[in-house]
Amino acid sequence: MAILVTGGAGYIGSHTVLRLLEQNYKVIVIDNYSNSSPESLKRVSEICNRSPIVQQGDICDRYFLRKIFESYPITDVIHFAGLKSVSESCVKPIEYYHNNVCGGMILLEEMQRYCVNRLIFSSSATVYGEPERVPLDELSKVGGTTNPYGTSKYIFERILEDVSIANPKMNITVLRYFNPVGAHQSGKIGEDPNGIPNNLIPFISQVAVGRLEYLSVFGNDYLTIDGTGVRDYIHVMDLADGHIAALENKKSNRRFNIYNLGTGVGHSVLEIIAAFERITKININYKIKERRAGDIAECWADPSLAEKELGWKALRSIDDMMRDSWSWQKKNPNGY
Ligand code: NAD
Ligand code: UDP
């Protein structure tokens, strides 16, 4: 039994590969390093004294995938590979649909060719679009996405559902992540965005380390606790554990499953700044700016289905998230 992890050198992938290796799974990673470095998996090996098999290549290259499926006894695929920037997706929609939808289709075709029937797919809370109400459970309305990235996730979820209906051997789990943050507690692996970060916590960390001058807080006139945007931040190690739980899911007898992976608690931008300052004792210089186009006011998960069926629940606190993000940033001020 071997697990193929696409995009396993990336942020969430590397933390999940670590957990898989710690659980004694045989792991094969494929990655084209378009948004990562081979260094992340070297660090994973340093942490756990085990190594995945790593092959550089692209999920859009079916001949590469065939070599992989022919070479290893793969039973399950965890599919992280894809492009993930909301803003970039508005500028490069074709690249986003090509990677996230066509790449996924090629992967599915080759899985079917080699009778590999179990797939876990990285989706996102962004498929819910503007929430009608919070918390969001898995039956909340989806669609209404406002950018090609979100739409690519929504389309691929639909494709997966249709495939699971048509092929009774397929077993597919869609995991909708809320806002992944933090890093492994060792500070050896973490999030290493290219250029200026889009996301809140990497941005705050880079202000703290002196790489950026100040944080722009995008809007303080939302109808939220303090006017700033509210999100469900989840520690990346809790997320990694969610993948192990999904892999070992025994309770659900459905062949197509969707689970929210979040904490069930929302935090505002100002609360996050305050938590970061409290944990690190560093003052974060920030300015209130205009709302960012496409942002929603608030969004958090109802994660109870994952707890009921997967026996999984996020355990790490906001303080853990801030401490571990900072430890990674401090030890690796310029990333990998
Ligand atoms: P990441 O960019 O760090 O990791 C993605 C990995 O896939 C990278 O290593 C990249 O090099 C690789 N990759 C991209 N296209 C590829 C291709 N065509 N062939 C082979 N490898 C390819 O991103 P991440 O934060 O670890 O996200 C992992 C998955 O989770 C993505 O699908 C993302 O959309 C999804 N997700 C992420 C977040 C988040 O905030 N980080 C939230 C929700 C969902
Ligand atoms: N945010 C902010 N300044 C930044 C980045 C983000 O104020 O430089 C806010 C953003 O408006 C949202 C929250 O922080 O309310 C989380 O944003 P992020 O981009 O991390 O995640 P997402 O938008 O995907 O939920």
CSV table of C-alpha atoms and ligand atoms in Angstrom, one decimal:
chain,number,residue,atom,x,y,z
A,1,MET,CA,0.0,0.0,0.0
A,2,ALA,CA,1.5,3.3,-1.0
A,3,ILE,CA,0.0,6.8,-1.0
A,4,LEU,CA,0.6,9.1,-3.9
A,5,VAL,CA,0.7,12.8,-2.8
A,6,THR,CA,0.5,15.3,-5.6
A,7,GLY,CA,1.9,18.7,-4.7
A,8,GLY,CA,3.5,17.1,-1.6
A,9,ALA,CA,6.4,19.6,-1.5
A,10,GLY,CA,4.0,22.5,-0.9
A,11,TYR,CA,2.8,24.0,2.3
A,12,ILE,CA,0.0,21.7,3.3
A,13,GLY,CA,1.4,18.8,1.4
A,14,SER,CA,4.8,18.8,3.2
A,15,HIS,CA,3.1,18.8,6.6
A,16,THR,CA,0.8,16.0,5.6
A,17,VAL,CA,3.7,13.9,4.1
A,18,LEU,CA,5.4,14.3,7.5
A,19,ARG,CA,2.3,12.9,9.3
A,20,LEU,CA,2.0,10.1,6.8
A,21,LEU,CA,5.6,9.1,7.3
A,22,GLU,CA,5.2,9.2,11.0
A,23,GLN,CA,2.2,6.9,10.7
A,24,ASN,CA,4.4,4.5,8.7
A,25,TYR,CA,2.7,5.0,5.3
A,26,LYS,CA,4.8,4.5,2.2
A,27,VAL,CA,4.6,7.8,0.4
A,28,ILE,CA,5.4,8.9,-3.2
A,29,VAL,CA,5.4,12.6,-3.8
A,30,ILE,CA,5.1,14.2,-7.2
A,31,ASP,CA,5.6,17.9,-7.6
A,32,ASN,CA,6.7,20.2,-10.4
A,33,TYR,CA,8.1,22.8,-7.8
A,34,SER,CA,6.2,25.6,-9.5
A,35,ASN,CA,5.4,26.9,-6.0
A,36,SER,CA,7.8,25.0,-3.7
A,37,SER,CA,11.3,23.8,-3.2
A,38,PRO,CA,12.8,20.3,-2.8
A,39,GLU,CA,14.2,21.6,0.5
A,40,SER,CA,10.8,21.2,2.2
A,41,LEU,CA,10.8,17.4,1.9
A,42,LYS,CA,14.5,17.2,2.9
A,43,ARG,CA,13.5,19.0,6.1
A,44,VAL,CA,10.5,16.6,6.5
A,45,SER,CA,13.1,13.7,6.5
A,46,GLU,CA,15.3,15.5,9.0
A,47,ILE,CA,12.3,15.8,11.4
A,48,CYS,CA,11.1,12.2,11.2
A,49,ASN,CA,14.1,10.2,10.0
A,50,ARG,CA,12.1,8.8,7.1
A,51,SER,CA,11.8,9.8,3.5
A,52,PRO,CA,9.1,9.8,0.9
A,53,ILE,CA,10.0,8.8,-2.7
A,54,VAL,CA,10.0,12.0,-4.6
A,55,GLN,CA,9.6,12.4,-8.4
A,56,GLN,CA,9.7,15.8,-10.1
A,57,GLY,CA,6.9,16.1,-12.7
A,58,ASP,CA,3.6,17.6,-13.6
A,59,ILE,CA,0.1,16.2,-13.1
A,60,CYS,CA,-0.8,17.5,-16.5
A,61,ASP,CA,1.8,15.1,-18.0
A,62,ARG,CA,-0.1,11.8,-18.4
A,63,TYR,CA,3.0,9.9,-19.5
A,64,PHE,CA,4.8,11.0,-16.3
A,65,LEU,CA,1.8,9.8,-14.3
A,66,ARG,CA,1.7,6.5,-16.1
A,67,LYS,CA,5.4,5.9,-15.1
A,68,ILE,CA,4.5,6.7,-11.5
A,69,PHE,CA,1.5,4.3,-11.4
A,70,GLU,CA,3.5,1.6,-13.1
A,71,SER,CA,6.4,1.9,-10.7
A,72,TYR,CA,4.7,1.9,-7.3
A,73,PRO,CA,1.8,-0.1,-5.7
A,74,ILE,CA,-0.4,3.0,-5.2
A,75,THR,CA,-3.7,2.5,-3.5
A,76,ASP,CA,-4.7,6.1,-2.6
A,77,VAL,CA,-4.1,9.6,-4.0
A,78,ILE,CA,-4.0,12.8,-1.9
A,79,HIS,CA,-4.3,15.5,-4.5
A,80,PHE,CA,-2.8,18.9,-3.3
A,81,ALA,CA,-1.2,20.0,-6.6
A,82,GLY,CA,-2.7,23.1,-8.1
A,83,LEU,CA,-2.5,26.9,-8.2
A,84,LYS,CA,-3.9,28.7,-5.2
A,85,SER,CA,-3.7,32.5,-5.5
A,86,VAL,CA,-7.1,34.2,-5.8
A,87,SER,CA,-5.7,37.4,-7.2
A,88,GLU,CA,-3.4,35.7,-9.7
A,89,SER,CA,-6.3,33.5,-10.9
A,90,CYS,CA,-8.1,36.7,-12.0
A,91,VAL,CA,-5.1,37.6,-14.2
A,92,LYS,CA,-4.3,34.0,-15.4
A,93,PRO,CA,-7.6,32.2,-15.5
A,94,ILE,CA,-6.5,29.8,-18.3
A,95,GLU,CA,-3.5,28.6,-16.2
A,96,TYR,CA,-5.7,28.1,-13.2
A,97,TYR,CA,-8.4,26.1,-15.1
A,98,HIS,CA,-5.6,24.1,-16.9
A,99,ASN,CA,-3.8,23.1,-13.6
A,100,ASN,CA,-6.8,22.8,-11.3
A,101,VAL,CA,-9.4,21.3,-13.6
A,102,CYS,CA,-7.5,19.7,-16.6
A,103,GLY,CA,-4.7,18.5,-14.4
A,104,GLY,CA,-7.2,16.9,-12.1
A,105,MET,CA,-9.0,15.3,-15.0
A,106,ILE,CA,-5.7,13.8,-16.3
A,107,LEU,CA,-5.0,12.5,-12.8
A,108,LEU,CA,-8.5,10.9,-12.7
A,109,GLU,CA,-8.1,9.3,-16.1
A,110,GLU,CA,-4.8,7.8,-15.2
A,111,MET,CA,-6.1,6.6,-11.8
A,112,GLN,CA,-8.9,4.8,-13.6
A,113,ARG,CA,-6.5,3.3,-16.1
A,114,TYR,CA,-4.5,1.8,-13.2
A,115,CYS,CA,-7.5,0.9,-11.1
A,116,VAL,CA,-6.6,3.3,-8.3
A,117,ASN,CA,-9.9,4.2,-6.8
A,118,ARG,CA,-9.3,6.2,-3.6
A,119,LEU,CA,-8.8,10.0,-3.8
A,120,ILE,CA,-8.7,12.8,-1.3
A,121,PHE,CA,-9.0,16.2,-2.8
A,122,SER,CA,-8.0,19.6,-1.4
A,123,SER,CA,-10.9,21.9,-1.8
A,124,SER,CA,-11.6,25.2,-0.1
A,125,ALA,CA,-14.2,27.1,1.9
A,126,THR,CA,-14.1,29.5,-1.1
A,127,VAL,CA,-16.6,27.2,-2.9
A,128,TYR,CA,-19.3,28.6,-0.5
A,129,GLY,CA,-18.9,32.0,-2.1
A,130,GLU,CA,-20.6,34.8,0.0
A,131,PRO,CA,-22.1,32.8,2.9
A,132,GLU,CA,-25.9,33.2,3.5
A,133,ARG,CA,-25.3,32.3,7.1
A,134,VAL,CA,-22.5,31.1,9.4
A,135,PRO,CA,-21.3,28.7,10.5
A,136,LEU,CA,-21.1,26.9,7.1
A,137,ASP,CA,-21.9,23.2,7.1
A,138,GLU,CA,-21.4,20.9,4.1
A,139,LEU,CA,-25.0,21.4,3.0
A,140,SER,CA,-24.6,25.1,2.8
A,141,LYS,CA,-25.1,26.5,-0.7
A,142,VAL,CA,-22.0,26.3,-3.0
A,143,GLY,CA,-21.2,28.1,-6.2
A,144,GLY,CA,-21.5,31.9,-6.5
A,145,THR,CA,-17.7,31.9,-6.5
A,146,THR,CA,-16.2,35.2,-7.4
A,147,ASN,CA,-12.8,34.3,-8.9
A,148,PRO,CA,-11.4,31.6,-11.2
A,149,TYR,CA,-9.5,29.9,-8.4
A,150,GLY,CA,-12.7,29.4,-6.4
A,151,THR,CA,-14.6,28.4,-9.5
A,152,SER,CA,-11.9,25.8,-10.4
A,153,LYS,CA,-12.4,24.1,-7.0
A,154,TYR,CA,-16.1,24.2,-7.4
A,155,ILE,CA,-16.0,22.7,-10.9
A,156,PHE,CA,-13.6,20.0,-9.9
A,157,GLU,CA,-15.8,19.0,-6.9
A,158,ARG,CA,-18.7,18.6,-9.3
A,159,ILE,CA,-16.6,16.5,-11.6
A,160,LEU,CA,-15.6,14.3,-8.7
A,161,GLU,CA,-19.2,13.8,-7.6
A,162,ASP,CA,-20.2,12.7,-11.1
A,163,VAL,CA,-17.2,10.3,-11.4
A,164,SER,CA,-18.1,8.7,-8.0
A,165,ILE,CA,-21.7,8.2,-9.2
A,166,ALA,CA,-20.6,6.7,-12.5
A,167,ASN,CA,-17.9,4.5,-11.2
A,168,PRO,CA,-19.0,2.3,-8.2
A,169,LYS,CA,-15.4,1.5,-7.3
A,170,MET,CA,-14.4,5.1,-6.7
A,171,ASN,CA,-14.2,6.4,-3.2
A,172,ILE,CA,-13.7,10.1,-3.1
A,173,THR,CA,-13.3,12.5,-0.2
A,174,VAL,CA,-13.4,16.3,-0.7
A,175,LEU,CA,-11.9,18.3,2.2
A,176,ARG,CA,-12.9,21.9,2.3
A,177,TYR,CA,-10.2,23.8,4.2
A,178,PHE,CA,-10.9,27.0,5.9
A,179,ASN,CA,-7.8,29.2,6.6
A,180,PRO,CA,-4.7,27.1,7.0
A,181,VAL,CA,-2.0,28.8,9.0
A,182,GLY,CA,0.9,27.9,11.3
A,183,ALA,CA,3.8,25.6,10.8
A,184,HIS,CA,5.3,22.4,12.3
A,185,GLN,CA,6.4,23.0,15.9
A,186,SER,CA,10.0,22.4,15.0
A,187,GLY,CA,10.0,25.6,12.9
A,188,LYS,CA,11.8,23.6,10.1
A,189,ILE,CA,8.9,23.5,7.7
A,190,GLY,CA,6.3,26.2,7.0
A,191,GLU,CA,4.6,28.4,4.5
A,192,ASP,CA,7.0,30.0,2.0
A,193,PRO,CA,5.0,32.3,-0.3
A,194,ASN,CA,6.6,33.7,-3.4
A,195,GLY,CA,7.0,37.4,-3.3
A,196,ILE,CA,4.8,39.6,-1.2
A,197,PRO,CA,2.3,37.4,0.7
A,198,ASN,CA,-1.5,37.7,0.0
A,199,ASN,CA,-2.5,36.0,3.2
A,200,LEU,CA,-2.8,37.6,6.6
A,201,ILE,CA,-0.5,35.6,8.8
A,202,PRO,CA,2.5,35.4,6.4
A,203,PHE,CA,2.1,39.1,5.9
A,204,ILE,CA,2.1,39.8,9.6
A,205,SER,CA,5.1,37.5,10.1
A,206,GLN,CA,7.0,39.4,7.4
A,207,VAL,CA,6.2,42.8,9.1
A,208,ALA,CA,7.4,41.3,12.4
A,209,VAL,CA,10.7,40.1,10.8
A,210,GLY,CA,11.2,43.5,9.2
A,211,ARG,CA,10.8,42.5,5.6
A,212,LEU,CA,7.7,44.6,5.2
A,213,GLU,CA,7.0,48.0,6.7
A,214,TYR,CA,3.3,47.7,7.8
A,215,LEU,CA,0.2,45.6,7.4
A,216,SER,CA,-2.8,47.0,5.5
A,217,VAL,CA,-6.0,45.9,7.2
A,218,PHE,CA,-8.5,45.6,4.4
A,219,GLY,CA,-11.6,47.4,5.8
A,220,ASN,CA,-12.9,48.1,9.3
A,221,ASP,CA,-16.5,48.7,8.3
A,222,TYR,CA,-17.8,45.1,8.0
A,223,LEU,CA,-20.7,44.0,10.1
A,224,THR,CA,-18.4,42.0,12.4
A,225,ILE,CA,-17.3,42.1,16.0
A,226,ASP,CA,-14.8,45.0,15.4
A,227,GLY,CA,-15.5,45.8,11.7
A,228,THR,CA,-12.6,43.7,10.3
A,229,GLY,CA,-13.0,40.5,8.4
A,230,VAL,CA,-13.5,37.3,10.4
A,231,ARG,CA,-12.1,33.9,9.3
A,232,ASP,CA,-11.7,30.4,10.7
A,233,TYR,CA,-8.0,29.9,11.0
A,234,ILE,CA,-6.8,26.3,11.3
A,235,HIS,CA,-3.4,25.0,12.3
A,236,VAL,CA,-1.7,23.2,9.4
A,237,MET,CA,-0.8,20.3,11.6
A,238,ASP,CA,-4.5,19.8,12.5
A,239,LEU,CA,-5.2,19.9,8.8
A,240,ALA,CA,-2.5,17.3,8.2
A,241,ASP,CA,-4.2,15.1,10.8
A,242,GLY,CA,-7.5,15.6,9.0
A,243,HIS,CA,-6.0,13.9,5.9
A,244,ILE,CA,-4.9,10.9,7.9
A,245,ALA,CA,-8.4,10.7,9.4
A,246,ALA,CA,-9.9,10.9,6.0
A,247,LEU,CA,-7.6,8.2,4.7
A,248,GLU,CA,-8.6,5.9,7.5
A,249,ASN,CA,-12.3,6.8,7.4
A,250,LYS,CA,-14.3,3.7,8.4
A,251,LYS,CA,-17.6,5.3,9.5
A,252,SER,CA,-19.0,6.7,6.2
A,253,ASN,CA,-20.4,4.1,3.8
A,254,ARG,CA,-20.9,6.8,1.1
A,255,ARG,CA,-18.5,6.8,-1.8
A,256,PHE,CA,-18.5,10.5,-2.1
A,257,ASN,CA,-17.8,12.5,1.1
A,258,ILE,CA,-17.3,16.1,1.8
A,259,TYR,CA,-15.9,17.4,5.0
A,260,ASN,CA,-15.2,20.9,6.3
A,261,LEU,CA,-11.9,21.2,8.0
A,262,GLY,CA,-12.0,24.2,10.3
A,263,THR,CA,-12.1,24.9,14.0
A,264,GLY,CA,-15.7,26.3,14.2
A,265,VAL,CA,-14.5,29.6,15.6
A,266,GLY,CA,-13.9,32.9,13.8
A,267,HIS,CA,-11.3,35.5,14.6
A,268,SER,CA,-11.1,39.1,13.3
A,269,VAL,CA,-8.0,40.6,11.7
A,270,LEU,CA,-7.6,42.8,14.8
A,271,GLU,CA,-7.9,39.8,17.1
A,272,ILE,CA,-5.2,38.0,15.1
A,273,ILE,CA,-2.9,41.0,15.3
A,274,ALA,CA,-3.4,41.2,19.0
A,275,ALA,CA,-2.8,37.4,19.4
A,276,PHE,CA,0.4,37.6,17.4
A,277,GLU,CA,1.6,40.6,19.4
A,278,ARG,CA,0.8,38.9,22.7
A,279,ILE,CA,2.7,35.7,21.8
A,280,THR,CA,5.7,37.3,20.1
A,281,LYS,CA,5.9,40.5,22.1
A,282,ILE,CA,6.5,42.3,18.8
A,283,ASN,CA,4.4,45.3,17.9
A,284,ILE,CA,2.8,45.0,14.4
A,285,ASN,CA,2.6,48.3,12.5
A,286,TYR,CA,-0.7,48.4,10.7
A,287,LYS,CA,-2.9,50.8,8.8
A,288,ILE,CA,-6.6,50.6,8.1
A,289,LYS,CA,-7.2,50.6,4.3
A,290,GLU,CA,-10.0,50.1,1.8
A,291,ARG,CA,-11.8,46.7,1.7
A,292,ARG,CA,-10.1,44.2,-0.7
A,293,ALA,CA,-12.1,43.4,-3.7
A,294,GLY,CA,-13.9,40.1,-3.5
A,295,ASP,CA,-13.5,39.7,0.3
A,296,ILE,CA,-16.4,38.6,2.4
A,297,ALA,CA,-17.2,39.8,5.9
A,298,GLU,CA,-17.1,36.6,7.8
A,299,CYS,CA,-16.8,32.9,7.3
A,300,TRP,CA,-16.3,30.0,9.7
A,301,ALA,CA,-17.0,26.3,9.6
A,302,ASP,CA,-19.4,23.9,11.3
A,303,PRO,CA,-16.8,21.1,11.5
A,304,SER,CA,-19.1,18.7,13.4
A,305,LEU,CA,-19.5,16.2,10.5
A,306,ALA,CA,-15.7,15.6,10.4
A,307,GLU,CA,-15.8,15.0,14.1
A,308,LYS,CA,-18.7,12.6,13.9
A,309,GLU,CA,-17.5,10.5,11.0
A,310,LEU,CA,-13.8,11.0,10.9
A,311,GLY,CA,-13.3,11.3,14.7
A,312,TRP,CA,-11.2,14.4,13.8
A,313,LYS,CA,-11.3,17.8,15.5
A,314,ALA,CA,-8.9,20.7,15.4
A,315,LEU,CA,-6.9,20.7,18.6
A,316,ARG,CA,-4.5,23.6,18.3
A,317,SER,CA,-5.3,27.1,19.5
A,318,ILE,CA,-4.8,30.6,17.9
A,319,ASP,CA,-1.8,31.0,20.3
A,320,ASP,CA,-0.3,27.7,18.9
A,321,MET,CA,-0.9,29.0,15.3
A,322,MET,CA,0.9,32.4,16.1
A,323,ARG,CA,3.7,30.8,18.0
A,324,ASP,CA,4.5,28.2,15.3
A,325,SER,CA,4.1,30.7,12.4
A,326,TRP,CA,6.5,33.0,14.1
A,327,SER,CA,9.0,30.2,15.0
A,328,TRP,CA,9.1,29.2,11.3
A,329,GLN,CA,9.5,32.8,10.1
A,330,LYS,CA,12.2,33.7,12.7
A,331,LYS,CA,14.3,30.6,11.8
A,332,ASN,CA,13.8,31.0,8.1
A,333,PRO,CA,13.5,34.8,7.4
A,334,ASN,CA,13.9,34.3,3.7
A,335,GLY,CA,12.0,31.0,3.4
A,336,TYR,CA,13.6,27.8,2.3
B,1,NAD,P1,1.2,25.2,-2.3
B,1,NAD,O1,1.3,26.0,-3.5
B,1,NAD,O2,2.2,25.4,-1.2
B,1,NAD,O3,1.3,23.6,-2.8
B,1,NAD,C1,0.9,23.2,-4.0
B,1,NAD,C2,2.0,22.3,-4.6
B,1,NAD,O4,1.6,21.8,-5.9
B,1,NAD,C3,3.3,23.1,-4.8
B,1,NAD,O5,4.4,22.4,-4.3
B,1,NAD,C4,3.4,23.2,-6.3
B,1,NAD,O6,4.7,23.3,-6.8
B,1,NAD,C5,2.7,22.0,-6.8
B,1,NAD,N1,2.1,22.0,-8.1
B,1,NAD,C6,1.3,23.0,-8.6
B,1,NAD,N2,0.9,22.7,-9.9
B,1,NAD,C7,1.4,21.5,-10.1
B,1,NAD,C8,1.3,20.6,-11.2
B,1,NAD,N3,0.6,21.0,-12.3
B,1,NAD,N4,2.0,19.4,-11.2
B,1,NAD,C9,2.7,19.1,-10.1
B,1,NAD,N5,2.8,19.9,-9.0
B,1,NAD,C10,2.1,21.0,-9.0
B,1,NAD,O7,-0.3,25.3,-1.8
B,1,NAD,P2,-0.9,24.7,-0.4
B,1,NAD,O8,-1.2,25.9,0.4
B,1,NAD,O9,-0.1,23.7,0.1
B,1,NAD,O10,-2.3,24.2,-1.0
B,1,NAD,C11,-2.4,22.8,-1.3
B,1,NAD,C12,-3.8,22.6,-1.9
B,1,NAD,O11,-4.8,23.0,-1.0
B,1,NAD,C13,-4.1,23.4,-3.2
B,1,NAD,O12,-4.9,22.6,-4.0
B,1,NAD,C14,-4.9,24.6,-2.7
B,1,NAD,O13,-5.7,25.1,-3.7
B,1,NAD,C15,-5.7,24.0,-1.6
B,1,NAD,N6,-6.1,25.0,-0.5
B,1,NAD,C16,-5.1,25.8,0.0
B,1,NAD,C17,-5.5,26.7,1.0
B,1,NAD,C18,-4.5,27.6,1.6
B,1,NAD,O14,-4.9,28.7,2.1
B,1,NAD,N7,-3.2,27.3,1.6
B,1,NAD,C19,-6.9,26.9,1.3
B,1,NAD,C20,-7.8,26.0,0.7
B,1,NAD,C21,-7.4,25.1,-0.2
B,2,UDP,N1,-6.3,40.6,5.3
B,2,UDP,C1,-5.8,41.9,5.6
B,2,UDP,N2,-4.6,42.3,5.2
B,2,UDP,C2,-3.8,41.5,4.4
B,2,UDP,C3,-4.2,40.2,4.1
B,2,UDP,C4,-5.5,39.8,4.6
B,2,UDP,O1,-6.5,42.7,6.3
B,2,UDP,O2,-2.7,41.9,4.0
B,2,UDP,C5,-7.6,40.2,5.8
B,2,UDP,C6,-8.6,39.8,4.7
B,2,UDP,O3,-9.3,41.0,4.3
B,2,UDP,C7,-9.4,38.8,5.4
B,2,UDP,C8,-8.5,38.1,6.4
B,2,UDP,O4,-7.4,39.0,6.6
B,2,UDP,O5,-10.4,39.4,6.2
B,2,UDP,C9,-7.9,36.8,5.8
B,2,UDP,O6,-7.4,37.0,4.5
B,2,UDP,P1,-6.5,35.9,3.8
B,2,UDP,O7,-6.1,36.5,2.5
B,2,UDP,O8,-5.4,35.4,4.7
B,2,UDP,O9,-7.5,34.7,3.6
B,2,UDP,P2,-8.9,34.6,2.8
B,2,UDP,O10,-9.2,35.9,2.1
B,2,UDP,O11,-8.6,33.5,1.8
B,2,UDP,O12,-9.9,34.2,3.8
